[in-house]
XYZ file of C-alpha atoms in Angstrom:
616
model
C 76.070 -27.450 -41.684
C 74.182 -30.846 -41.940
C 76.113 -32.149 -38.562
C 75.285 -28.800 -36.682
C 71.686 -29.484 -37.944
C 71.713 -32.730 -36.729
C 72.918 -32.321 -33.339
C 70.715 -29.387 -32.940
C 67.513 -31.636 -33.713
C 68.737 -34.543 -31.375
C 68.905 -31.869 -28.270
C 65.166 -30.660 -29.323
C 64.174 -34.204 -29.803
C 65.677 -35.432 -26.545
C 63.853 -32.640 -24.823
C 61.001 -32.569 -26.985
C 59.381 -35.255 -24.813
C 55.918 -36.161 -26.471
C 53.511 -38.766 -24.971
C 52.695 -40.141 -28.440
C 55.808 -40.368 -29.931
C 55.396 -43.731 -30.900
C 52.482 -42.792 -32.552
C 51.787 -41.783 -36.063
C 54.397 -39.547 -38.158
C 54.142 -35.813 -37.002
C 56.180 -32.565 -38.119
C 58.682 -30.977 -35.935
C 60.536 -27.602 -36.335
C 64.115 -27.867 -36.208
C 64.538 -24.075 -35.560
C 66.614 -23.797 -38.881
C 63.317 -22.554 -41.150
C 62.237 -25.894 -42.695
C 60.341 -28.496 -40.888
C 61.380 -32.583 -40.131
C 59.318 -35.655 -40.119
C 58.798 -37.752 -36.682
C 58.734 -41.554 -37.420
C 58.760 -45.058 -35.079
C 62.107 -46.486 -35.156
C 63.757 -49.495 -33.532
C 67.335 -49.628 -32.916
C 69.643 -52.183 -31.764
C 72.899 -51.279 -30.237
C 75.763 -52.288 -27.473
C 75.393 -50.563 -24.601
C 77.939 -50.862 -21.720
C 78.605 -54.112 -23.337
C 75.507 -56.055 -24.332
C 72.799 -55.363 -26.713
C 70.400 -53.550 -25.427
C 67.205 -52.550 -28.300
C 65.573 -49.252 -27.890
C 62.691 -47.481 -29.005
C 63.494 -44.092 -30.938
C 61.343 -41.673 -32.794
C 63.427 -40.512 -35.747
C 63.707 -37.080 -37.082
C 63.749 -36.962 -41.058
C 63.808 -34.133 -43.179
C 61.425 -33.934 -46.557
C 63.893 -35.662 -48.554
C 64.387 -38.401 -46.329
C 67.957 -38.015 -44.984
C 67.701 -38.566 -40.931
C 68.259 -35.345 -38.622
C 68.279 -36.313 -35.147
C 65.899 -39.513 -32.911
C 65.032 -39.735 -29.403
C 64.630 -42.972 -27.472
C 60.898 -42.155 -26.337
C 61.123 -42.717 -22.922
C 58.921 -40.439 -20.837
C 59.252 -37.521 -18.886
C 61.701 -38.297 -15.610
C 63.701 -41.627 -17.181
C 67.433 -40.438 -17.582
C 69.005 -41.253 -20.682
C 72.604 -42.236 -20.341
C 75.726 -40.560 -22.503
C 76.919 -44.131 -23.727
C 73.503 -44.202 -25.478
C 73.260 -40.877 -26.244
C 77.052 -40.894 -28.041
C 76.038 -44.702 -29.775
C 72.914 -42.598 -31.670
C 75.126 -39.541 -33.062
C 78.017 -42.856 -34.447
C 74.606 -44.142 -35.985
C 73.564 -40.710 -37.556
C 76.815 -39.267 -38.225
C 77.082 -42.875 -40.458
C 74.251 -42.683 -42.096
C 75.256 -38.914 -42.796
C 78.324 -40.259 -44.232
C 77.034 -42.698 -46.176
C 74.088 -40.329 -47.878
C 76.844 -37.672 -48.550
C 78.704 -40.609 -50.695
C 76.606 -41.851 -52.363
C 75.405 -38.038 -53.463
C 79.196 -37.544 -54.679
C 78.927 -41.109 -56.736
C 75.845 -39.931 -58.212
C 76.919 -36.664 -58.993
C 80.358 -37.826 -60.629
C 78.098 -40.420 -62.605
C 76.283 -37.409 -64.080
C 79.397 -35.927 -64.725
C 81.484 -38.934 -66.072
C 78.545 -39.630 -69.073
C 78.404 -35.601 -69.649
C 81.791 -35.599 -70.371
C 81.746 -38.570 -72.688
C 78.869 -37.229 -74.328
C 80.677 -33.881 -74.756
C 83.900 -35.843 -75.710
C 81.815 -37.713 -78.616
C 80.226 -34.729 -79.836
C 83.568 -32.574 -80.675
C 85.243 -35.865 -81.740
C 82.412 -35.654 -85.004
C 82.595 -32.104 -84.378
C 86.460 -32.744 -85.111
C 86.041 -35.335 -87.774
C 83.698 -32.920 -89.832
C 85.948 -30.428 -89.595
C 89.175 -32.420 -90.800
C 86.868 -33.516 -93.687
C 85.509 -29.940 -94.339
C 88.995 -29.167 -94.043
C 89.979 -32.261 -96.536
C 87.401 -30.861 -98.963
C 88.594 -27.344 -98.941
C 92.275 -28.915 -99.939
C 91.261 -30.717 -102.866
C 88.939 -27.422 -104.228
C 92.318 -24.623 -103.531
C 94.394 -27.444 -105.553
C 91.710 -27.898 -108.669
C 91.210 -23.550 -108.360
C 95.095 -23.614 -108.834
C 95.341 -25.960 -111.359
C 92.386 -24.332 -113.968
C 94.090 -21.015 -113.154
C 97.434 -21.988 -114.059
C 96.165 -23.659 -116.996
C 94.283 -20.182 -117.707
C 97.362 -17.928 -117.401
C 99.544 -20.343 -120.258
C 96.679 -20.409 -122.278
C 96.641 -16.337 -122.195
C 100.065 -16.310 -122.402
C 100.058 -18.289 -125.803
C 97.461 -15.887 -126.692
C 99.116 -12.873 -125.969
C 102.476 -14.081 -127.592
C 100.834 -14.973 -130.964
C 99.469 -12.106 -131.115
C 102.385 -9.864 -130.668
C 103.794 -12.115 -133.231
C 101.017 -11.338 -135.306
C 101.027 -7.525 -134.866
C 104.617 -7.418 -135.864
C 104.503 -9.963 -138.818
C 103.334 -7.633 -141.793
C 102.890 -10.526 -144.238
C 100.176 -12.290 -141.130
C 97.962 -9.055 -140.742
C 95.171 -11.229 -143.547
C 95.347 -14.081 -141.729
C 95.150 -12.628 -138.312
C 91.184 -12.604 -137.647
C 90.765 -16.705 -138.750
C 94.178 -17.352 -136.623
C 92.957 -15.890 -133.718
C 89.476 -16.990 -133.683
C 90.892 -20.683 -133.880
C 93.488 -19.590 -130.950
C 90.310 -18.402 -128.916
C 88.007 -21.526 -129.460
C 91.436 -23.359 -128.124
C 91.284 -21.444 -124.804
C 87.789 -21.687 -124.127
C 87.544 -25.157 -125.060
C 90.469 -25.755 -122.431
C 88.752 -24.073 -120.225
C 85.887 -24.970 -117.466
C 82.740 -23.942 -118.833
C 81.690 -21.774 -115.484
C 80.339 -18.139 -116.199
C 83.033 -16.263 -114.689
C 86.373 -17.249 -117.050
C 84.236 -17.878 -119.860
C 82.420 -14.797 -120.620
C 85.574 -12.978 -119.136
C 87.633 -14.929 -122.020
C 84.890 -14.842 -124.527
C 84.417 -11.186 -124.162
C 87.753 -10.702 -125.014
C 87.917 -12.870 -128.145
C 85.470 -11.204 -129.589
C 86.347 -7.817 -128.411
C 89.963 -8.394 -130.215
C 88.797 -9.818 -133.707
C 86.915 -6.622 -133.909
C 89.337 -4.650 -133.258
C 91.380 -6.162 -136.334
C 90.943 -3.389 -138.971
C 94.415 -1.057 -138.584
C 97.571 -3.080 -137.674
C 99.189 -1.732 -134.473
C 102.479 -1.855 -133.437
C 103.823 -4.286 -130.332
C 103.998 -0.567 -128.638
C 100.676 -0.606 -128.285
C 100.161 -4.250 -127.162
C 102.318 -3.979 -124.517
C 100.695 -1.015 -122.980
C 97.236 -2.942 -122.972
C 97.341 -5.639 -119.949
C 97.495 -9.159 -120.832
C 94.037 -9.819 -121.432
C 93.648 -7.218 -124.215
C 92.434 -4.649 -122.024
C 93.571 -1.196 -121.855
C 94.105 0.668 -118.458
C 91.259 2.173 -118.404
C 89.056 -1.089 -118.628
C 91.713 -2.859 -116.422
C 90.935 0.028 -113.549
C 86.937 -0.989 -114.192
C 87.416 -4.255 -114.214
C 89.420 -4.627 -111.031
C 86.478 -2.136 -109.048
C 84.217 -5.113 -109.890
C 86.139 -7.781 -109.321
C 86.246 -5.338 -105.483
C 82.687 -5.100 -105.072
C 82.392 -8.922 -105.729
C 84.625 -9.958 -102.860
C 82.769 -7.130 -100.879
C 79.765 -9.059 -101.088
C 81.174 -12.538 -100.805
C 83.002 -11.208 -97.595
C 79.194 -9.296 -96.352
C 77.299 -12.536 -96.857
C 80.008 -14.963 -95.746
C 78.582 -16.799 -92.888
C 75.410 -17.948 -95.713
C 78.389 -18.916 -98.633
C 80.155 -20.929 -96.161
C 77.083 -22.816 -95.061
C 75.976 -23.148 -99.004
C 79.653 -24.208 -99.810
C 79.916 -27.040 -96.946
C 76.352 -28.331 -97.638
C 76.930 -28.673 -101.131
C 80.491 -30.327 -101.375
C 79.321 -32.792 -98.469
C 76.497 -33.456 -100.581
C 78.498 -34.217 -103.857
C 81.144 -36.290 -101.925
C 78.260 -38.418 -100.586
C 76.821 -38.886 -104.125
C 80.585 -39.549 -105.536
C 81.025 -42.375 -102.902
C 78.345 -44.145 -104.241
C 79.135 -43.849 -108.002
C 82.790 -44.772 -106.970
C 81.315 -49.042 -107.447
C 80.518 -47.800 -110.894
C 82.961 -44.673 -112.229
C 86.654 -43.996 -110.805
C 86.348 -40.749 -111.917
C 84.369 -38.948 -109.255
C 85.967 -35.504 -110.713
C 83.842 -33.766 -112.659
C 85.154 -32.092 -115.840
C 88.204 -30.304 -115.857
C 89.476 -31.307 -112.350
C 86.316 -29.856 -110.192
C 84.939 -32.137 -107.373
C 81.940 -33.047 -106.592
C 79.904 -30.094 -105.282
C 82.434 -26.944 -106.348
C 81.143 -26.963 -109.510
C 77.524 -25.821 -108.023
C 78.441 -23.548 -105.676
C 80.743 -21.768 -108.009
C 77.686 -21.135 -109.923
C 75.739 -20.063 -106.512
C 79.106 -17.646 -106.198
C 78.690 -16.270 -109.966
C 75.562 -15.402 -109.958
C 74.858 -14.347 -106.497
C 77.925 -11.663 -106.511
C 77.276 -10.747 -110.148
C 74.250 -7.878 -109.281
C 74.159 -6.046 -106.297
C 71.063 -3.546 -107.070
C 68.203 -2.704 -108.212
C 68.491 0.132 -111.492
C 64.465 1.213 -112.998
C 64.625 1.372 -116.840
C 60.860 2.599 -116.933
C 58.311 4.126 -114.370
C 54.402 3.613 -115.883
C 51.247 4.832 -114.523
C 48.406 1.667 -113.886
C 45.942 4.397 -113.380
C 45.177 8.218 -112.623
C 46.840 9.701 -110.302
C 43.639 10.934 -107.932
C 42.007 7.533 -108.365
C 41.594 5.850 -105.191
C 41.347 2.400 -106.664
C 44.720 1.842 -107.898
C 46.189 -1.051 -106.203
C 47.936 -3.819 -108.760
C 46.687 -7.289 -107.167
C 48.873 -8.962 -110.157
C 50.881 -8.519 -113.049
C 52.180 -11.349 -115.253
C 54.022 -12.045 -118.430
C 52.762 -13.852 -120.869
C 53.976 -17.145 -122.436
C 56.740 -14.913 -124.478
C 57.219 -12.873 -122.678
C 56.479 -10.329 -125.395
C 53.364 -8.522 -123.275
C 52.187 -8.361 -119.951
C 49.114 -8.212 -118.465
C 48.045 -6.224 -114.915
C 44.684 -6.246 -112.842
C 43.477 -4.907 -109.576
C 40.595 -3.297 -107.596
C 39.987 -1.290 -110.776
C 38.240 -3.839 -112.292
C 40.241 -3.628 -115.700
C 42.519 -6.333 -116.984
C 45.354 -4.289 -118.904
C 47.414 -5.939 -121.767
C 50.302 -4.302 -122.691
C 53.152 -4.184 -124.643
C 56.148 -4.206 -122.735
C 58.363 -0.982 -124.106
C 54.790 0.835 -124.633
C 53.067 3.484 -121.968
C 50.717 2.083 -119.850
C 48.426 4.605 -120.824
C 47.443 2.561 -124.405
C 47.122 -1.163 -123.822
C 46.824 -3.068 -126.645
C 43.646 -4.922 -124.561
C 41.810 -4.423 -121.675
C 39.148 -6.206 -120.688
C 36.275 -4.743 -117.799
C 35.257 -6.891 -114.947
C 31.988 -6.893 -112.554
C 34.401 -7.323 -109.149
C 37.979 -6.354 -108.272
C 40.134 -8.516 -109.379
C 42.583 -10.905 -107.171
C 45.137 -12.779 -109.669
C 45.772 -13.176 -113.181
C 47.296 -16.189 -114.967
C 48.698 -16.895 -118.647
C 47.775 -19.877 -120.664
C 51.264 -21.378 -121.060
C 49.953 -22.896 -124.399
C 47.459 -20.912 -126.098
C 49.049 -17.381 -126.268
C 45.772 -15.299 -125.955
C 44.130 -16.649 -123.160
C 44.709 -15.862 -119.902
C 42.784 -16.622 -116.413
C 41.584 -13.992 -113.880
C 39.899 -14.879 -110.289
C 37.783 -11.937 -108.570
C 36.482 -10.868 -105.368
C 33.079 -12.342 -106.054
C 34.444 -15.793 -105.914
C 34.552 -15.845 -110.334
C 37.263 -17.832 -112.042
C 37.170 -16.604 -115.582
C 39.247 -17.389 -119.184
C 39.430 -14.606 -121.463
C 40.198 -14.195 -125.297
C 42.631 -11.223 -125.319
C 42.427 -10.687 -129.051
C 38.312 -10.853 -128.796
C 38.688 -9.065 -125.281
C 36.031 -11.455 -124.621
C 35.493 -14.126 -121.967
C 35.479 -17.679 -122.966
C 35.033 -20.053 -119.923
C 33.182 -18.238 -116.429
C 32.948 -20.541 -113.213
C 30.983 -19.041 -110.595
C 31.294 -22.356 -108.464
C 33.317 -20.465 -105.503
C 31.067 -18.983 -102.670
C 33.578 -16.406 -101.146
C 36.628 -14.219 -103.060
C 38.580 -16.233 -105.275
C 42.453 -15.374 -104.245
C 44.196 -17.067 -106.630
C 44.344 -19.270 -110.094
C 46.802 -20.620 -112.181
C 47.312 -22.918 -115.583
C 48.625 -25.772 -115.711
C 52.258 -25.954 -117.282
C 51.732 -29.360 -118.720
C 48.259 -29.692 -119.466
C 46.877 -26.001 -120.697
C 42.887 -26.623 -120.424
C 43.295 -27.603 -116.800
C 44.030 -24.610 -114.118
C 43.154 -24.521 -110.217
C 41.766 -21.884 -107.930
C 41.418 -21.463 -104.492
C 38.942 -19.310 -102.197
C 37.927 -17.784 -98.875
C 35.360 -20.693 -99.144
C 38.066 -23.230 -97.902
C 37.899 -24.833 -101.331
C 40.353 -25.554 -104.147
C 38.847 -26.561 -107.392
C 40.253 -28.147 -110.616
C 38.510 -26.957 -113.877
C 39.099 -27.694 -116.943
C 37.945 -25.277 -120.102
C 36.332 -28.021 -121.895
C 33.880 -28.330 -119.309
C 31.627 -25.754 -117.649
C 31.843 -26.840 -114.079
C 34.775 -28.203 -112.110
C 35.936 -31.634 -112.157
C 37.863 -32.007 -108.955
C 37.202 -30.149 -105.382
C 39.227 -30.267 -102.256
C 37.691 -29.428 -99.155
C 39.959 -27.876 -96.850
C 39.473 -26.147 -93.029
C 41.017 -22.888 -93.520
C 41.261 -19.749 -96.473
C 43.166 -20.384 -99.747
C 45.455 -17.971 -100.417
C 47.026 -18.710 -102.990
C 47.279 -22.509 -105.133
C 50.244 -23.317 -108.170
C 50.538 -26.199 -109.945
C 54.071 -27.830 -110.215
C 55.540 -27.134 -113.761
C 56.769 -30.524 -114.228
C 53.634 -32.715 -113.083
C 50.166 -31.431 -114.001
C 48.913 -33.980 -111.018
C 50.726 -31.960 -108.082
C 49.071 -28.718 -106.776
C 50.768 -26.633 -103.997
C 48.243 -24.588 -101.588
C 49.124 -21.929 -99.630
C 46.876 -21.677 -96.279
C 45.801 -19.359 -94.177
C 46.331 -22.241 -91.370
C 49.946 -21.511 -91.400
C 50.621 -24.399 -94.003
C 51.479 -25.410 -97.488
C 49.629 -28.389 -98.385
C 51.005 -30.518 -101.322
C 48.671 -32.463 -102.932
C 48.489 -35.156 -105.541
C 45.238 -34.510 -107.160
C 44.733 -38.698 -107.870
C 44.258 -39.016 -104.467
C 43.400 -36.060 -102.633
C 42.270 -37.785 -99.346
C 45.343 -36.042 -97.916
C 47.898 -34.157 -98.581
C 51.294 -35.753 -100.318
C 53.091 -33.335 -97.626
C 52.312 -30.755 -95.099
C 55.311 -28.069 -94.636
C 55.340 -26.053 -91.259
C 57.110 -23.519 -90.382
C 55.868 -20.238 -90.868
C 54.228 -18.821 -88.260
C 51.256 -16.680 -89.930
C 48.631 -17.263 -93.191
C 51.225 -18.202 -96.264
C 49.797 -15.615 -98.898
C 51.829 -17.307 -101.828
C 53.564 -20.041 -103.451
C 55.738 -20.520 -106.481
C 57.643 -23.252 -107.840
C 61.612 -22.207 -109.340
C 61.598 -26.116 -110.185
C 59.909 -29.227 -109.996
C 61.309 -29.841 -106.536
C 61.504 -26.270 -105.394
C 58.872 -24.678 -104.113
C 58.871 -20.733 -102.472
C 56.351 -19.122 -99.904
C 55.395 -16.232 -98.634
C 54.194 -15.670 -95.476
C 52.354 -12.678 -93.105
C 55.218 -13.512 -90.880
C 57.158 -11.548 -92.591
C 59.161 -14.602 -93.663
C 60.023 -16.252 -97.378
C 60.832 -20.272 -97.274
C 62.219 -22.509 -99.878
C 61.101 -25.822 -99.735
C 62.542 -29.350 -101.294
C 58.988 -30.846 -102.758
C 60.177 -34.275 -103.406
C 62.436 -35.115 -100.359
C 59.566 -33.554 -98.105
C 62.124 -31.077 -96.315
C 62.966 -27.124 -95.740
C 65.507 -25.576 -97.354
C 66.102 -21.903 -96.329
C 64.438 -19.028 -94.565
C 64.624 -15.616 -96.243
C 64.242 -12.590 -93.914
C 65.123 -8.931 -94.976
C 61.120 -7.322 -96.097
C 58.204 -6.228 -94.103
C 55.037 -8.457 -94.661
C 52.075 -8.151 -91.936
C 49.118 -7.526 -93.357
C 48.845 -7.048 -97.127
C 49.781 -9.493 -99.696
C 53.015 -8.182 -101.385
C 53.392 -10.231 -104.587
C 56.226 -12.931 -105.193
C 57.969 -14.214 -108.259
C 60.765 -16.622 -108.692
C 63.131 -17.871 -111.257
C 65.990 -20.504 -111.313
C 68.139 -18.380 -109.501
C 66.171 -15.466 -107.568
C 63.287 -14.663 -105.354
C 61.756 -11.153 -105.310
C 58.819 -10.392 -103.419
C 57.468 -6.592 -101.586
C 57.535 -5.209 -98.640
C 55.418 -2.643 -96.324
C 57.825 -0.233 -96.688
C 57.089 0.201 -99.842
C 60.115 -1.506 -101.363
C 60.975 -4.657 -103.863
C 63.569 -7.130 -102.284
C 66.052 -9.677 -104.150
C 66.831 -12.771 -102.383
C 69.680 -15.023 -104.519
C 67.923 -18.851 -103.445
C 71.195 -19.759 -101.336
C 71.638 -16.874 -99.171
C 69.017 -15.401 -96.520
C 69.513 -12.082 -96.566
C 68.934 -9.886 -99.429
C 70.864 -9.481 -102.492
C 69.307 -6.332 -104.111
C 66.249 -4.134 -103.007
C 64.889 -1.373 -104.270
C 62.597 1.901 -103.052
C 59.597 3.451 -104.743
C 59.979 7.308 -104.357
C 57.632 9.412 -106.116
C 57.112 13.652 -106.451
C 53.165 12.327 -106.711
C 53.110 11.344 -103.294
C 53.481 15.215 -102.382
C 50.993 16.281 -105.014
C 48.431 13.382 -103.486
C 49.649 14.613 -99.304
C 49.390 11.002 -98.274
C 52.339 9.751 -96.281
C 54.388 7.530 -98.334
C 54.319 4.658 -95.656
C 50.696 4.385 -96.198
C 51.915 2.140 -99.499
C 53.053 -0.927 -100.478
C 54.585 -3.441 -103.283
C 51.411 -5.167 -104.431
C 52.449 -7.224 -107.222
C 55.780 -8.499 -108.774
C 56.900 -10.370 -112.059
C 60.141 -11.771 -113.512
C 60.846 -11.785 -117.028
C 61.806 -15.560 -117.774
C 65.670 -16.047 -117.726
C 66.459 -12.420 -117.622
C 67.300 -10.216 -114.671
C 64.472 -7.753 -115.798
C 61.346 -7.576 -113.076
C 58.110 -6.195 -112.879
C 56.684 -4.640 -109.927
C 53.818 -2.117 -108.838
C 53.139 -0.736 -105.788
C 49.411 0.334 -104.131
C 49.950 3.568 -105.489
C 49.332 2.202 -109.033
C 53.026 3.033 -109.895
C 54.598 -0.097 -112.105
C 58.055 -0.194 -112.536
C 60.066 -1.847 -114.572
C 63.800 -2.895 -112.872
C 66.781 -4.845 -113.997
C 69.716 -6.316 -111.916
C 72.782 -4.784 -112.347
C 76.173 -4.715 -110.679
């Protein structure tokens, strides 16, 4: 195509005869739908024998590559074939050469693609023959604590067959095998899943030492003690837990890998110091955490309500819990909202006869527990107000009015219970303490606080949640700027809690969660399941779990390791036909855990609290 070309713009420039051709550089058609360039050129070649030099305008496309030339003579001077043939050697050359050196370059690219792409699956390879390495060792230590499991129950169950049919042993039986039991646990790894299995049992079978029985009746119980009917329970749960493992594998995997490369790293560098890089009982570095990811994340798979409550009546528009919190044991809890009331209640009582309540000028925003003094607890409003209140005096103690816009949230201090921190629609965060009636630190930021928490093991680190898409992590010795800055969500981050001192949750109008790592300075996970828009749906963490609401009016469990959810649960009420409103009009407004227990709080805009618990 580029010869045809060619030729085609020598015959146009050979008849194409211009009087300034030897001019400036003009454009030419070549009849093929793009345009050439006309340039001066001199060219030396032999012509019948002897060098003659000739004047030629050259024909270049836009890229450069020569087309066609014509010697410039003028109208009437013959041009002879000998010169004409010499011009189309020197352009079917340089043709030549330009398509060459376009092949060279494009192998080039090629040649370091394919290295690069050969590189990248050789680590691709290596991590995977480690991975694969890793995933050796851990099937050989699983075989090894289960083998040492089944002798250790088959001791058990041989003794106490022997036992059973050994007349003169029935008094001794109960101290024999509770010393036989604390021999198999001990032996044992002390992971939640064989241990409370194991455990269980013990304890199930020294209570169960009254009548003697005959071997008859051993034998027909399995060999963990267990008769068929339990056995047949048992192995549905044991079902459902490989269901879920199976549903969320893609996330375990991921967890699995990250964690065992991250133990074999820290192993390698203790090796200068300790040979023994297992860890106890045979586990390697890394299996023993994510076998407690895989416990607890498989153990619950729902959602169950123990108790429904009522936060107000039932034709009250202002009914929406903004929070509801524990306090420091857990023995009450407290709710607030845009009823202006702060309600104090005893956990198993009716919501209808707090033990406290307390009555408030604005609507109320967030509540927070003293972690130290029992009775006092903090409350920011809608007026901008951070007050401390005495719930046995149902008065108020400390009142800052320092804030010029709503006050969204406020929290105590873990570590230091007179200090707490609140943030505003005012772009401020402010440190009080409740020795002092004013505040005694104030950060000046350029967007609305929605929501500030101090970090539970440092009483100098304060996390605020922004409404510039940002967490901001501060060290309040030097609050010039911000320890970190973590990005990532896309919309106003409406919460933050801490699980740890280096974990840190958010919650985000994105309808996102995120986990960060404070101390490293890095993201952890995204969590994606809920509806969030618009409202703020409450969030609450513990060691383990994540909860937070949705728009749909449901509560969502996420297990810390896995991004999608583990649990979730529905509000469904007969009131919403009594009230006609359509039940997508609510939300989940507020949400609590119950420290170390699976038990949760959670109320809805509706004013309906609930009280759930994880089960299986």
């Amino acid at each position: 195509m580029v010869g045809e070309a060619c030729e085609r713009v020598v015959a146009i420039a050979l008849h194409s005869r211009r009087e300034d051709q030897y001019g400036a550089m003009a454009s030419v058609s070549t009849g093929l739908g793009c345009c050439a360039r006309v340039a001066p050129l001199r060219v030396s070649a032999m012509v019948d024998g002897r060098q003659s030099t000739v004047g030629f305008v050259v024909l270049e496309d836009v890229d450069g590559r020569v087309l066609g030339a014509d010697d410039g003579r003028r109208q009437g001077c013959e041009v002879s074939a000998k010169e004409i043939d010499s011009l189309l050697v020197l352009l079917m050359e340089k043709k030549r050469k330009m398509e060459q050196e376009e092949a060279e370059s494009n192998l080039q690219i090629l040649r370091e693609f394919l290295y690069c792409l050969r590189k990248q699956k050789l680590e691709e390879l290596n991590q995977i023959q480690t991975d694969l390495q890793y995933i050796k060792e851990d099937i050989n230590a699983v075989e090894r604590n289960r083998m040492e499991l089944y002798r250790a129950k088959e001791r058990y169950t041989v003794q106490l067959r022997m036992l059973v049919d050994d007349p003169s042993a029935i008094k001794a039986w109960p101290s024999l095998i509770e010393r036989q039991s604390c021999g198999i646990i001990s032996s044992l790894p002390s992971t939640q899943g064989p241990c409370w299995m194991n455990a269980g049992i013990s304890k199930n079978r020294i209570d169960d030492v009254k009548p003697p029985v005959s071997s008859e009746m051993v034998k027909r119980k399995d060999s963990h003690g267990r008769s068929d009917s339990q056995h047949a329970t048992q192995l549905g749960l044991e079902i459902a837990r490989e269901k879920r493992v199976l549903s969320q594998f893609n996330d375990l995997q991921e967890c699995y890998l990250q964690k065992r490369r991250l133990g074999a790293r820290q192993s390698y560098k203790q090796q200068e110091r300790d040979t023994n890089v297992m860890k106890r009982e045979g586990y390697h570095a890394g299996l023993e955490d994510f076998l407690s990811v895989l416990s607890t994340f498989t153990r619950y798979s729902r959602l169950r309500v123990i108790a429904e409550l009522r936060h107000g009546d039932l034709f009250h528009t202002a009914n929406i819990v903004s929070s509801i919190e524990f306090d420091r044991d857990d023995e009450l809890f407290a709710t607030a909202g845009v009823s202006r009331r702060i309600k104090v209640v005893n956990e198993p009582a009716d919501m209808q006869c707090p033990v406290a309540e307390m009555s408030t000028r604005s609507k109320l925003s967030c509540l927070s527990w003293n972690k130290y003094t029992k009775n006092h607890i903090a409350s920011s409003d809608y007026e901008g107000i951070v007050t401390v209140w005495d719930v046995t005096t149902r008065q108020s103690v400390m009142e800052y009015e320092e804030h010029e816009k709503r006050a969204w949230s406020v929290d105590f201090s873990r570590t230091e219970p007179s200090m707490l921190v609140s943030g505003s629609d005012d772009c401020k965060v402010k440190i009080w303490c409740t020795k002092q009636e004013a505040s005694v630190l104030n950060i000046d930021m350029k967007a609305n606080i929605c929501s500030v928490k101090y970090n539970p093991g440092c009483s100098s680190h304060v996390a605020v949640g922004s409404a510039d898409h940002h967490i901001h992590y501060y060290d309040l010795r030097n609050v010039s700027q911000p320890l970190h800055v973590f990005s990532g969500h896309r919309k106003a981050v409406s919460y933050v809690k801490f699980l740890s001192s280096n974990e840190l949750a958010s919650a985000s109008t994105d309808s996102t969660l995120r986990l960060w790592d404070v101390k490293e300075n890095l993201p952890l996970s995204t969590f994606r399941g809920h509806t969030n828009e618009k409202n703020f749906v409450g969030l609450t963490v513990n060691s383990e779990y994540i909860a937070c609401g949705s728009e749909t009016n449901e509560i969502f469990v996420y297990h810390k390791a896995i991004s999608k959810p583990a649990a979730w649960h529905r509000f469904a009420s007969s009131d919403l036909d009594e009230v006609g409103e359509d039940a997508g009009s609510y939300f989940i407004s507020a949400v609590c855990w119950k420290s170390n227990s699976p038990t949760l709080l959670t109320a809805n805009s509706q004013g309906t609290i609930k009280v759930l618990v994880l089960a299986t």
